[in-house]
Amino acid sequence: MATGRTHRPATRGRGIPEATVARLPLYLRALTALSERSVPTVSSEELAAAAGVNSAKLRKDFSYLGSYGTRGVGYDVEYLVYQISRELGLTQDWPVVIVGIGNLGAALANYGGFASRGFRVAALLDADAGLAGRLVAGLPVRHIDELEAIVADNQVSIGVIATPAGAAQEVTDRLVAAGVTSILNFAPTVLSVPDGVDVRKVDLSIELQILAFHEQRKAGEERQDPDGDVPAVMPA
Amino acid sequence: MATGRTHRPATRGRGIPEATVARLPLYLRALTALSERSVPTVSSEELAAAAGVNSAKLRKDFSYLGSYGTRGVGYDVEYLVYQISRELGLTQDWPVVIVGIGNLGAALANYGGFASRGFRVAALLDADAGLAGRLVAGLPVRHIDELEAIVADNQVSIGVIATPAGAAQEVTDRLVAAGVTSILNFAPTVLSVPDGVDVRKVDLSIELQILAFHEQRKAGEERQDPDGDVPAVMPA
DNA sequence: ATGTCTTTGTGAACGCGTGCACAAAGATGG
DNA sequence: CCATCTTTGTGCACGCGTTCACAAAGACAT
């Protein structure tokens, strides 16, 4: 049944839920750690604890990939690492361009997690001509005008935007026109892209505001009338 | 009815859905932009477009806050900015410490979105004694041993972790012990914290892997047998 | 005042994700 | 070879979030 292709609950192949996809990297990280410690097998309970999720959820997630476990034993670590890597597309090479080499862009370029998993920084781009040629993380910063050529030459399909908000949409348009179909956006703006292009955004400011909301709630719960609109003045 | 406190569908006050909370900062940003252009009112349709969401969703989100719109007209921009800010807790000051002043930590310290919304960087901390005293974003880096004193003196309740993965859990433990109850984690690790402490994680590596998954799917769809396990070798 | 026209606020239906709880699978020991 | 024990894989129910579609509310003109 391990490699079997029978029956299958109408899922698999194309039907992996988005929520599951978002957790696969988490499992992969935990499994990689186990692999480095030469642990041969792991139960759903143990792995779930390491990944910080519920074991039933983990088993259901894996069931979308196929039946890769052995009842009574657990999952083979190496095998699972391979399967998840393959499913995520990490067995191939993904050239990436980073646009906007300010503090954040430089931090991203230096980030180790990049190269470790099939992602290769093809180029660092910035609009500031003064930066051109400067080495960041061992790579020379190149001028934004080279974007189109670099994307085409390296068959770049993933772009990372670390520019100021004002430049993000224009950079996006150029990336998309050049052939990029996935964008990771660190700029605090809503990007509009044509169908077929994926955008994921990482927004520090939003995360902090969500924390502030819960923090305020906690503070209000301690000693405040149950319906009070939090310690704050009323509107005009 | 604007300030009315009658009836109310069993929600409001404590019952704002998490998904809605996560979108409020998005609305706030769009509203702030409108406010700067001195736009007096905005319809749910317009605002939804600016925030990149569906208008029905936006109206339902706002309905959790109260009835702040005027039928036939729309929402008063200034009033809504105030209401959302208050709901998110941005009308008060939130001291924040950033731990780990490497590339990423420095980028975060320099990030403008911090100060702009009630967040104040109380201190920058790092374990490297060599960094101590060095100015980053106008603030001196201080040694990690000062953590407890700084958190206590400034009543810091939010901590940002930008350390290597190996140090993240220990830093977390110290932050929590010192009184921090909300943590924004940039280190690629699962943090364990006691009940009552909120953790949000931002993980570049995970975001990229999710993009790679979809990218692979797109590439496979173009010209590949519909059930083929992607261009890859089979397991042993 | 009355009617028209715009836009909100929300009831209801639907779909996705989560977690329980258990039957089936297989390892392991006698 | 059989019994027992562990752990997977999943059917099912529940709850949250999204979306549709429309009645109610109010602005505005006549």
Short mmCIF file of C-alpha atoms (C1' of nucleotides) in Angstrom, two decimals:
data_model
loop_
_atom_site.label_atom_id
_atom_site.label_comp_id
_atom_site.label_asym_id
_atom_site.label_seq_id
_atom_site.Cartn_x
_atom_site.Cartn_y
_atom_site.Cartn_z
CA MET A 1 0.00 0.00 0.00
CA ALA A 2 2.97 2.26 0.50
CA THR A 3 3.31 3.04 -3.17
CA GLY A 4 -0.19 1.82 -3.98
CA ARG A 5 -2.34 3.95 -6.18
CA THR A 6 -5.71 2.35 -5.41
CA HIS A 7 -8.91 3.92 -4.25
CA ARG A 8 -7.49 7.04 -2.61
CA PRO A 9 -10.09 9.34 -0.98
CA ALA A 10 -10.59 11.63 -3.97
CA THR A 11 -7.61 13.64 -2.83
CA ARG A 12 -3.81 13.38 -3.35
CA GLY A 13 -1.82 14.74 -6.16
CA ARG A 14 -3.62 18.01 -6.73
CA GLY A 15 -5.85 18.09 -3.68
CA ILE A 16 -3.64 18.97 -0.73
CA PRO A 17 -5.43 21.50 1.50
CA GLU A 18 -3.76 24.86 1.82
CA ALA A 19 -3.63 24.55 5.59
CA THR A 20 -1.73 21.30 5.24
CA VAL A 21 0.74 22.77 2.76
CA ALA A 22 1.46 25.55 5.24
CA ARG A 23 2.39 22.97 7.89
CA LEU A 24 4.57 20.73 5.74
CA PRO A 25 7.64 22.99 6.14
CA LEU A 26 7.14 22.76 9.89
CA TYR A 27 7.17 18.99 9.81
CA LEU A 28 10.13 19.03 7.48
CA ARG A 29 12.13 21.11 9.88
CA ALA A 30 11.38 18.83 12.80
CA LEU A 31 12.18 15.77 10.71
CA THR A 32 15.45 17.25 9.53
CA ALA A 33 16.48 17.77 13.14
CA LEU A 34 15.64 14.14 13.90
CA SER A 35 17.53 13.02 10.84
CA GLU A 36 20.64 14.85 11.99
CA ARG A 37 20.41 12.99 15.28
CA SER A 38 20.13 9.76 13.28
CA VAL A 39 16.75 8.90 14.71
CA PRO A 40 15.37 6.17 12.42
CA THR A 41 11.62 6.36 13.07
CA VAL A 42 9.23 8.67 14.84
CA SER A 43 5.62 8.34 15.95
CA SER A 44 2.95 10.88 15.05
CA GLU A 45 2.76 11.80 18.73
CA GLU A 46 6.46 12.62 19.02
CA LEU A 47 6.69 14.45 15.74
CA ALA A 48 3.56 16.42 16.46
CA ALA A 49 5.03 17.57 19.75
CA ALA A 50 8.24 18.64 18.02
CA ALA A 51 6.32 20.58 15.40
CA GLY A 52 3.94 22.11 17.90
CA VAL A 53 0.74 20.64 16.52
CA ASN A 54 -1.89 18.09 17.43
CA SER A 55 -1.07 14.48 16.49
CA ALA A 56 -4.42 13.82 14.82
CA LYS A 57 -3.89 16.82 12.60
CA LEU A 58 -0.43 15.61 11.69
CA ARG A 59 -1.66 12.18 10.73
CA LYS A 60 -4.42 13.66 8.63
CA ASP A 61 -1.93 15.95 6.93
CA PHE A 62 0.30 13.02 6.05
CA SER A 63 -2.65 11.03 4.82
CA TYR A 64 -3.02 13.57 2.03
CA LEU A 65 0.46 12.68 0.84
CA GLY A 66 -0.14 8.96 0.96
CA SER A 67 0.26 6.15 3.46
CA TYR A 68 3.84 6.61 4.47
CA GLY A 69 3.67 5.28 8.02
CA THR A 70 3.79 1.83 9.54
CA ARG A 71 1.16 1.01 12.14
CA GLY A 72 2.60 0.03 15.44
CA VAL A 73 5.91 1.68 14.55
CA GLY A 74 5.55 5.18 13.18
CA TYR A 75 7.15 6.99 10.28
CA ASP A 76 10.55 6.42 8.73
CA VAL A 77 12.34 9.71 9.18
CA GLU A 78 14.53 9.68 6.08
CA TYR A 79 11.75 8.52 3.83
CA LEU A 80 9.37 11.16 5.12
CA VAL A 81 11.97 13.90 4.71
CA TYR A 82 12.29 12.88 1.12
CA GLN A 83 8.56 12.68 0.46
CA ILE A 84 7.79 16.06 1.96
CA SER A 85 10.75 17.68 0.21
CA ARG A 86 9.54 16.31 -3.05
CA GLU A 87 5.96 17.37 -2.44
CA LEU A 88 7.08 20.90 -1.62
CA GLY A 89 9.28 21.02 -4.68
CA LEU A 90 12.50 21.33 -2.71
CA THR A 91 14.27 18.64 -4.68
CA GLN A 92 14.74 21.15 -7.42
CA ASP A 93 16.58 24.42 -7.57
CA TRP A 94 14.67 27.68 -7.19
CA PRO A 95 16.49 30.79 -8.30
CA VAL A 96 15.33 33.86 -6.38
CA VAL A 97 15.91 37.57 -6.81
CA ILE A 98 15.80 39.96 -3.88
CA VAL A 99 14.78 43.50 -4.75
CA GLY A 100 15.60 46.31 -2.34
CA ILE A 101 18.87 45.85 -0.50
CA GLY A 102 18.30 48.01 2.54
CA ASN A 103 18.55 46.67 6.06
CA LEU A 104 15.91 44.07 5.45
CA GLY A 105 17.10 43.01 2.03
CA ALA A 106 20.61 42.53 3.37
CA ALA A 107 19.24 40.50 6.26
CA LEU A 108 17.37 38.28 3.83
CA ALA A 109 20.42 37.84 1.63
CA ASN A 110 22.41 36.70 4.64
CA TYR A 111 19.67 34.42 5.90
CA GLY A 112 20.95 30.86 6.01
CA GLY A 113 17.56 29.27 5.52
CA PHE A 114 17.68 30.39 1.93
CA ALA A 115 20.35 28.24 0.41
CA SER A 116 19.69 25.34 2.73
CA ARG A 117 16.52 24.26 0.97
CA GLY A 118 16.94 24.55 -2.75
CA PHE A 119 16.61 28.32 -2.86
CA ARG A 120 19.47 30.07 -4.58
CA VAL A 121 19.86 33.81 -4.60
CA ALA A 122 20.33 34.62 -8.28
CA ALA A 123 20.76 38.33 -7.75
CA LEU A 124 20.39 41.27 -5.41
CA LEU A 125 18.81 44.34 -6.98
CA ASP A 126 18.47 47.93 -5.84
CA ALA A 127 17.44 51.21 -7.40
CA ASP A 128 20.30 53.07 -5.73
CA ALA A 129 23.12 53.22 -8.26
CA GLY A 130 25.50 53.99 -5.41
CA LEU A 131 25.00 50.50 -4.04
CA ALA A 132 25.84 48.79 -7.32
CA GLY A 133 28.84 46.53 -7.05
CA ARG A 134 28.83 46.50 -3.26
CA LEU A 135 29.07 42.96 -1.90
CA VAL A 136 26.25 41.72 0.34
CA ALA A 137 26.41 38.16 1.58
CA GLY A 138 29.10 37.55 -1.02
CA LEU A 139 26.99 38.74 -3.92
CA PRO A 140 27.33 42.03 -5.78
CA VAL A 141 24.33 44.34 -5.67
CA ARG A 142 23.13 45.08 -9.18
CA HIS A 143 21.07 47.90 -10.53
CA ILE A 144 17.33 47.45 -10.89
CA ASP A 145 17.57 48.06 -14.63
CA GLU A 146 19.17 44.65 -14.97
CA LEU A 147 16.04 43.02 -13.56
CA GLU A 148 14.54 41.87 -16.82
CA ALA A 149 17.76 40.37 -18.12
CA ILE A 150 18.57 38.61 -14.89
CA VAL A 151 15.11 37.10 -14.54
CA ALA A 152 15.19 35.85 -18.11
CA ASP A 153 18.75 34.53 -18.04
CA ASN A 154 18.33 32.66 -14.77
CA GLN A 155 14.74 31.57 -15.31
CA VAL A 156 13.82 33.18 -12.01
CA SER A 157 10.26 32.41 -10.99
CA ILE A 158 10.33 33.73 -7.41
CA GLY A 159 10.89 37.33 -6.41
CA VAL A 160 11.32 38.81 -2.95
CA ILE A 161 10.34 42.43 -2.46
CA ALA A 162 12.08 44.31 0.33
CA THR A 163 11.72 47.81 -1.04
CA PRO A 164 9.90 50.76 0.52
CA ALA A 165 6.13 50.59 0.12
CA GLY A 166 6.10 53.22 -2.58
CA ALA A 167 8.23 51.19 -4.96
CA ALA A 168 6.65 47.80 -4.37
CA GLN A 169 3.91 47.87 -6.98
CA GLU A 170 6.20 49.06 -9.75
CA VAL A 171 8.78 46.43 -8.91
CA THR A 172 6.03 43.84 -8.85
CA ASP A 173 4.83 44.85 -12.29
CA ARG A 174 8.32 44.58 -13.69
CA LEU A 175 8.93 41.21 -12.05
CA VAL A 176 5.67 39.84 -13.37
CA ALA A 177 6.28 41.22 -16.85
CA ALA A 178 9.69 39.56 -16.81
CA GLY A 179 8.18 36.19 -15.99
CA VAL A 180 8.15 35.90 -12.20
CA THR A 181 5.05 34.04 -10.98
CA SER A 182 5.57 33.97 -7.21
CA ILE A 183 6.25 36.95 -5.01
CA LEU A 184 7.14 37.24 -1.36
CA ASN A 185 6.29 40.77 -0.29
CA PHE A 186 7.81 42.45 2.76
CA ALA A 187 6.61 45.92 1.83
CA PRO A 188 3.53 47.14 3.69
CA THR A 189 1.29 47.44 0.65
CA VAL A 190 -1.44 45.48 -1.05
CA LEU A 191 -0.02 44.31 -4.35
CA SER A 192 -2.21 43.73 -7.34
CA VAL A 193 -1.10 41.00 -9.70
CA PRO A 194 -2.69 39.18 -12.62
CA ASP A 195 -4.23 35.74 -12.20
CA GLY A 196 -1.72 32.96 -11.99
CA VAL A 197 0.73 34.93 -9.89
CA ASP A 198 0.98 34.01 -6.21
CA VAL A 199 1.72 36.62 -3.60
CA ARG A 200 2.50 35.99 0.03
CA LYS A 201 3.05 38.88 2.35
CA VAL A 202 5.03 39.19 5.53
CA ASP A 203 4.12 42.23 7.52
CA LEU A 204 5.83 43.02 10.77
CA SER A 205 3.55 45.91 11.55
CA ILE A 206 0.44 43.79 11.23
CA GLU A 207 1.84 41.06 13.47
CA LEU A 208 2.65 43.59 16.16
CA GLN A 209 -0.80 45.11 15.97
CA ILE A 210 -2.39 41.71 16.42
CA LEU A 211 -0.22 41.14 19.46
CA ALA A 212 -1.20 44.55 20.81
CA PHE A 213 -4.86 43.64 20.46
CA HIS A 214 -4.47 40.50 22.55
CA GLU A 215 -2.20 42.27 24.98
CA GLN A 216 -4.82 44.95 25.53
CA ARG A 217 -7.45 42.30 26.02
CA LYS A 218 -5.35 40.56 28.62
CA ALA A 219 -4.74 43.81 30.46
CA GLY A 220 -8.41 44.70 30.34
CA GLU A 221 -9.51 41.32 31.63
CA GLU A 222 -7.51 41.61 34.84
CA ARG A 223 -9.37 44.49 36.40
CA GLN A 224 -11.96 46.17 34.28
CA ASP A 225 -15.72 46.01 34.06
CA PRO A 226 -16.62 43.07 31.81
CA ASP A 227 -18.25 45.26 29.17
CA GLY A 228 -16.05 48.32 29.41
CA ASP A 229 -14.56 49.39 26.12
CA VAL A 230 -11.09 49.00 27.49
CA PRO A 231 -9.32 51.86 29.26
CA ALA A 232 -9.95 54.51 26.65
CA VAL A 233 -11.95 57.63 26.09
CA MET A 234 -15.27 57.54 24.35
CA PRO A 235 -15.72 58.88 20.85
CA ALA A 236 -17.10 62.35 20.26
CA MET B 1 -27.34 53.79 17.51
CA ALA B 2 -23.78 54.88 16.88
CA THR B 3 -22.81 54.76 20.50
CA GLY B 4 -25.79 52.63 21.46
CA ARG B 5 -25.29 49.67 23.71
CA THR B 6 -28.56 47.88 23.02
CA HIS B 7 -29.25 44.36 21.90
CA ARG B 8 -26.01 43.59 20.06
CA PRO B 9 -25.80 40.09 18.51
CA ALA B 10 -24.05 38.38 21.41
CA THR B 11 -20.76 39.58 20.00
CA ARG B 12 -18.75 42.82 20.38
CA GLY B 13 -16.43 43.61 23.21
CA ARG B 14 -14.87 40.22 23.76
CA GLY B 15 -16.13 38.34 20.74
CA ILE B 16 -14.18 39.63 17.74
CA PRO B 17 -13.17 36.69 15.53
CA GLU B 18 -9.47 36.12 15.15
CA ALA B 19 -9.71 36.36 11.38
CA THR B 20 -11.28 39.77 11.71
CA VAL B 21 -8.61 41.00 14.12
CA ALA B 22 -5.97 39.97 11.60
CA ARG B 23 -7.60 42.16 8.98
CA LEU B 24 -8.14 45.26 11.07
CA PRO B 25 -4.54 46.47 10.59
CA LEU B 26 -5.08 46.14 6.86
CA TYR B 27 -8.18 48.33 6.96
CA LEU B 28 -6.40 50.76 9.21
CA ARG B 29 -3.58 51.18 6.76
CA ALA B 30 -5.96 51.83 3.88
CA LEU B 31 -7.96 54.26 5.99
CA THR B 32 -4.85 56.11 7.06
CA ALA B 33 -3.91 56.61 3.43
CA LEU B 34 -7.39 57.98 2.73
CA SER B 35 -7.17 60.21 5.76
CA GLU B 36 -3.91 61.71 4.51
CA ARG B 37 -5.64 62.53 1.25
CA SER B 38 -8.39 64.18 3.29
CA VAL B 39 -11.07 61.87 1.94
CA PRO B 40 -14.05 62.34 4.30
CA THR B 41 -16.03 59.15 3.72
CA VAL B 42 -15.56 55.85 1.99
CA SER B 43 -17.90 53.06 0.95
CA SER B 44 -17.34 49.43 1.88
CA GLU B 45 -16.77 48.71 -1.78
CA GLU B 46 -13.99 51.25 -2.18
CA LEU B 47 -12.29 50.46 1.09
CA ALA B 48 -12.46 46.74 0.42
CA ALA B 49 -10.74 47.25 -2.92
CA ALA B 50 -8.00 49.30 -1.27
CA ALA B 51 -7.46 46.65 1.39
CA GLY B 52 -7.61 43.79 -1.08
CA VAL B 53 -10.62 42.03 0.39
CA ASN B 54 -14.23 41.33 -0.43
CA SER B 55 -16.71 44.06 0.52
CA ALA B 56 -19.14 41.72 2.27
CA LYS B 57 -16.33 40.49 4.46
CA LEU B 58 -15.33 44.01 5.31
CA ARG B 59 -18.86 44.97 6.31
CA LYS B 60 -19.18 41.91 8.47
CA ASP B 61 -15.82 42.65 10.07
CA PHE B 62 -16.93 46.18 10.92
CA SER B 63 -20.23 44.90 12.24
CA TYR B 64 -18.29 43.18 15.01
CA LEU B 65 -17.00 46.54 16.12
CA GLY B 66 -20.40 48.20 16.05
CA SER B 67 -22.51 50.13 13.59
CA TYR B 68 -20.11 52.77 12.47
CA GLY B 69 -21.39 53.33 8.94
CA THR B 70 -24.16 55.40 7.45
CA ARG B 71 -26.41 53.70 4.95
CA GLY B 72 -26.45 55.36 1.60
CA VAL B 73 -23.19 57.14 2.39
CA GLY B 74 -20.49 54.89 3.74
CA TYR B 75 -18.04 55.17 6.61
CA ASP B 76 -16.53 58.30 8.09
CA VAL B 77 -12.81 57.86 7.55
CA GLU B 78 -11.53 59.72 10.62
CA TYR B 79 -14.02 58.13 12.94
CA LEU B 80 -13.24 54.66 11.68
CA VAL B 81 -9.49 55.22 11.99
CA TYR B 82 -10.08 56.12 15.60
CA GLN B 83 -12.37 53.18 16.33
CA ILE B 84 -10.05 50.61 14.82
CA SER B 85 -7.00 52.12 16.49
CA ARG B 86 -8.76 51.95 19.81
CA GLU B 87 -9.94 48.41 19.25
CA LEU B 88 -6.43 47.29 18.37
CA GLY B 89 -5.01 49.06 21.38
CA LEU B 90 -2.96 51.49 19.35
CA THR B 91 -4.11 54.49 21.32
CA GLN B 92 -1.74 53.47 24.04
CA ASP B 93 2.01 53.11 24.13
CA TRP B 94 3.59 49.67 23.75
CA PRO B 95 7.21 49.39 24.78
CA VAL B 96 9.01 46.65 22.85
CA VAL B 97 12.40 45.01 23.23
CA ILE B 98 14.24 43.50 20.30
CA VAL B 99 16.58 40.65 21.14
CA GLY B 100 19.30 39.67 18.69
CA ILE B 101 20.77 42.61 16.79
CA GLY B 102 22.15 40.87 13.72
CA ASN B 103 21.13 41.81 10.23
CA LEU B 104 17.49 41.13 10.91
CA GLY B 105 17.37 42.76 14.32
CA ALA B 106 18.98 45.89 12.91
CA ALA B 107 16.48 45.91 10.07
CA LEU B 108 13.62 45.67 12.55
CA ALA B 109 15.06 48.45 14.70
CA ASN B 110 15.20 50.68 11.67
CA TYR B 111 11.74 49.76 10.50
CA GLY B 112 9.53 52.83 10.38
CA GLY B 113 6.28 51.00 10.96
CA PHE B 114 7.35 50.48 14.54
CA ALA B 115 7.15 53.91 16.02
CA SER B 116 4.35 55.03 13.76
CA ARG B 117 1.69 53.04 15.57
CA GLY B 118 2.24 53.27 19.26
CA PHE B 119 5.13 50.85 19.35
CA ARG B 120 8.24 52.20 21.02
CA VAL B 121 11.54 50.36 21.00
CA ALA B 122 12.53 50.33 24.65
CA ALA B 123 15.83 48.54 24.07
CA LEU B 124 17.97 46.51 21.72
CA LEU B 125 19.62 43.48 23.29
CA ASP B 126 22.33 41.14 22.13
CA ALA B 127 24.45 38.41 23.67
CA ASP B 128 27.58 39.66 21.94
CA ALA B 129 29.36 41.91 24.42
CA GLY B 130 31.31 43.39 21.52
CA LEU B 131 28.15 44.97 20.18
CA ALA B 132 27.30 46.68 23.47
CA GLY B 133 27.16 50.42 23.17
CA ARG B 134 27.07 50.40 19.37
CA LEU B 135 24.30 52.60 18.04
CA VAL B 136 21.63 50.99 15.86
CA ALA B 137 18.78 53.15 14.65
CA GLY B 138 19.87 55.72 17.19
CA LEU B 139 19.66 53.35 20.12
CA PRO B 140 22.59 51.77 21.95
CA VAL B 141 22.76 47.97 21.90
CA ARG B 142 22.75 46.61 25.42
CA HIS B 143 23.89 43.30 26.76
CA ILE B 144 21.38 40.51 27.18
CA ASP B 145 22.08 40.40 30.92
CA GLU B 146 20.21 43.66 31.27
CA LEU B 147 17.06 42.02 29.91
CA GLU B 148 15.31 41.49 33.22
CA ALA B 149 15.99 45.00 34.49
CA ILE B 150 14.94 46.64 31.25
CA VAL B 151 11.71 44.69 30.98
CA ALA B 152 10.80 45.50 34.56
CA ASP B 153 11.76 49.17 34.43
CA ASN B 154 9.92 49.87 31.19
CA GLN B 155 6.99 47.56 31.82
CA VAL B 156 7.69 45.87 28.53
CA SER B 157 5.01 43.37 27.57
CA ILE B 158 6.05 42.65 23.99
CA GLY B 159 9.31 41.03 22.94
CA VAL B 160 10.70 40.50 19.46
CA ILE B 161 13.10 37.61 18.95
CA ALA B 162 15.59 37.93 16.10
CA THR B 163 18.28 35.63 17.45
CA PRO B 164 19.62 32.43 15.90
CA ALA B 165 17.31 29.45 16.38
CA GLY B 166 19.50 27.94 19.06
CA ALA B 167 19.10 30.88 21.40
CA ALA B 168 15.42 31.53 20.87
CA GLN B 169 13.95 29.27 23.54
CA GLU B 170 16.29 30.48 26.25
CA VAL B 171 15.59 34.11 25.38
CA THR B 172 11.89 33.34 25.41
CA ASP B 173 12.10 31.80 28.85
CA ARG B 174 13.91 34.83 30.19
CA LEU B 175 11.47 37.25 28.58
CA VAL B 176 8.49 35.38 29.97
CA ALA B 177 10.04 35.11 33.41
CA ALA B 178 10.66 38.86 33.33
CA GLY B 179 7.00 39.54 32.58
CA VAL B 180 6.67 39.66 28.79
CA THR B 181 3.35 38.18 27.66
CA SER B 182 3.50 38.61 23.88
CA ILE B 183 6.30 37.44 21.64
CA LEU B 184 6.98 37.96 17.96
CA ASN B 185 9.36 35.24 16.87
CA PHE B 186 11.56 35.49 13.79
CA ALA B 187 13.74 32.52 14.69
CA PRO B 188 12.93 29.28 12.89
CA THR B 189 11.95 27.30 15.97
CA VAL B 190 8.82 26.20 17.75
CA LEU B 191 8.72 28.07 21.02
CA SER B 192 7.05 26.65 24.07
CA VAL B 193 5.50 29.14 26.42
CA PRO B 194 3.14 28.94 29.39
CA ASP B 195 -0.56 29.62 29.05
CA GLY B 196 -1.41 33.27 28.81
CA VAL B 197 1.57 34.12 26.63
CA ASP B 198 0.90 34.81 22.96
CA VAL B 199 3.41 33.89 20.32
CA ARG B 200 3.29 34.86 16.69
CA LYS B 201 5.92 33.62 14.32
CA VAL B 202 7.25 35.03 11.11
CA ASP B 203 9.20 32.53 9.10
CA LEU B 204 10.77 33.46 5.81
CA SER B 205 11.81 29.93 5.04
CA ILE B 206 8.28 28.60 5.43
CA GLU B 207 6.81 31.29 3.21
CA LEU B 208 9.30 30.48 0.48
CA GLN B 209 8.57 26.78 0.70
CA ILE B 210 4.86 27.43 0.33
CA LEU B 211 5.58 29.50 -2.76
CA ALA B 212 7.77 26.73 -4.13
CA PHE B 213 4.94 24.27 -3.69
CA HIS B 214 2.56 26.34 -5.75
CA GLU B 215 5.26 27.17 -8.24
CA GLN B 216 5.94 23.49 -8.77
CA ARG B 217 2.25 22.84 -9.17
CA LYS B 218 2.00 25.53 -11.82
CA ALA B 219 4.99 24.15 -13.69
CA GLY B 220 3.62 20.62 -13.47
CA GLU B 221 0.21 21.63 -14.76
CA GLU B 222 1.58 23.00 -18.00
CA ARG B 223 2.92 19.82 -19.46
CA GLN B 224 2.95 16.78 -17.25
CA ASP B 225 0.74 13.72 -16.88
CA PRO B 226 -2.14 14.68 -14.57
CA ASP B 227 -1.28 12.15 -11.89
CA GLY B 228 2.48 12.06 -12.28
CA ASP B 229 4.29 12.60 -9.01
CA VAL B 230 6.03 15.62 -10.43
CA PRO B 231 9.34 15.35 -12.24
CA ALA B 232 11.22 13.36 -9.62
CA VAL B 233 12.63 9.93 -8.99
CA MET B 234 10.69 7.37 -7.02
CA PRO B 235 11.66 6.37 -3.48
CA ALA B 236 13.72 3.25 -2.84
"C1'" DA C 1 -43.68 65.05 3.10
"C1'" DT C 2 -42.96 61.57 -0.08
"C1'" DG C 3 -40.46 58.77 -3.24
"C1'" DT C 4 -36.22 57.19 -5.07
"C1'" DC C 5 -31.74 55.61 -4.82
"C1'" DT C 6 -27.60 54.20 -2.52
"C1'" DT C 7 -25.23 51.52 0.82
"C1'" DT C 8 -25.13 49.29 5.15
"C1'" DG C 9 -25.88 45.40 8.36
"C1'" DT C 10 -26.98 40.64 8.74
"C1'" DG C 11 -29.64 36.06 8.29
"C1'" DA C 12 -28.72 31.90 6.19
"C1'" DA C 13 -26.22 28.51 3.55
"C1'" DC C 14 -22.04 26.58 2.49
"C1'" DG C 15 -17.32 24.86 2.71
"C1'" DC C 16 -13.03 24.20 5.00
"C1'" DG C 17 -10.30 22.89 8.89
"C1'" DT C 18 -10.02 20.62 13.38
"C1'" DG C 19 -10.31 17.10 16.73
"C1'" DC C 20 -12.40 12.89 18.55
"C1'" DA C 21 -12.54 8.30 18.72
"C1'" DC C 22 -12.08 3.90 16.79
"C1'" DA C 23 -11.34 0.15 13.54
"C1'" DA C 24 -7.73 -1.81 10.80
"C1'" DA C 25 -2.87 -2.88 10.23
"C1'" DG C 26 1.08 -4.65 11.45
"C1'" DA C 27 4.96 -5.54 14.74
"C1'" DT C 28 6.46 -8.30 18.45
"C1'" DG C 29 6.68 -12.05 21.81
"C1'" DG C 30 5.49 -16.52 23.31
"C1'" DC D 1 0.79 -19.60 14.46
"C1'" DC D 2 -1.74 -16.98 17.60
"C1'" DA D 3 -2.49 -13.30 20.94
"C1'" DT D 4 -1.41 -8.89 22.40
"C1'" DC D 5 -0.09 -4.32 22.01
"C1'" DT D 6 1.11 -0.18 19.60
"C1'" DT D 7 0.18 3.24 16.26
"C1'" DT D 8 -1.69 4.59 11.97
"C1'" DG D 9 -5.43 6.19 8.87
"C1'" DT D 10 -9.97 8.05 8.68
"C1'" DG D 11 -15.27 8.57 9.24
"C1'" DC D 12 -17.85 11.80 11.56
"C1'" DA D 13 -19.36 15.80 13.90
"C1'" DC D 14 -18.60 20.33 15.10
"C1'" DG D 15 -17.33 25.15 14.75
"C1'" DC D 16 -15.34 28.97 12.35
"C1'" DG D 17 -15.01 31.86 8.37
"C1'" DT D 18 -16.74 33.25 3.90
"C1'" DT D 19 -20.07 34.60 0.69
"C1'" DC D 20 -24.58 35.59 -1.07
"C1'" DA D 21 -28.48 38.15 -1.21
"C1'" DC D 22 -31.76 41.15 0.67
"C1'" DA D 23 -34.40 43.95 3.91
"C1'" DA D 24 -33.85 48.08 6.52
"C1'" DA D 25 -31.90 52.61 6.99
"C1'" DG D 26 -31.06 56.85 5.73
"C1'" DA D 27 -29.56 60.62 2.31
"C1'" DC D 28 -31.22 63.53 -1.16
"C1'" DA D 29 -34.21 65.59 -4.61
"C1'" DT D 30 -38.60 67.15 -5.75
#
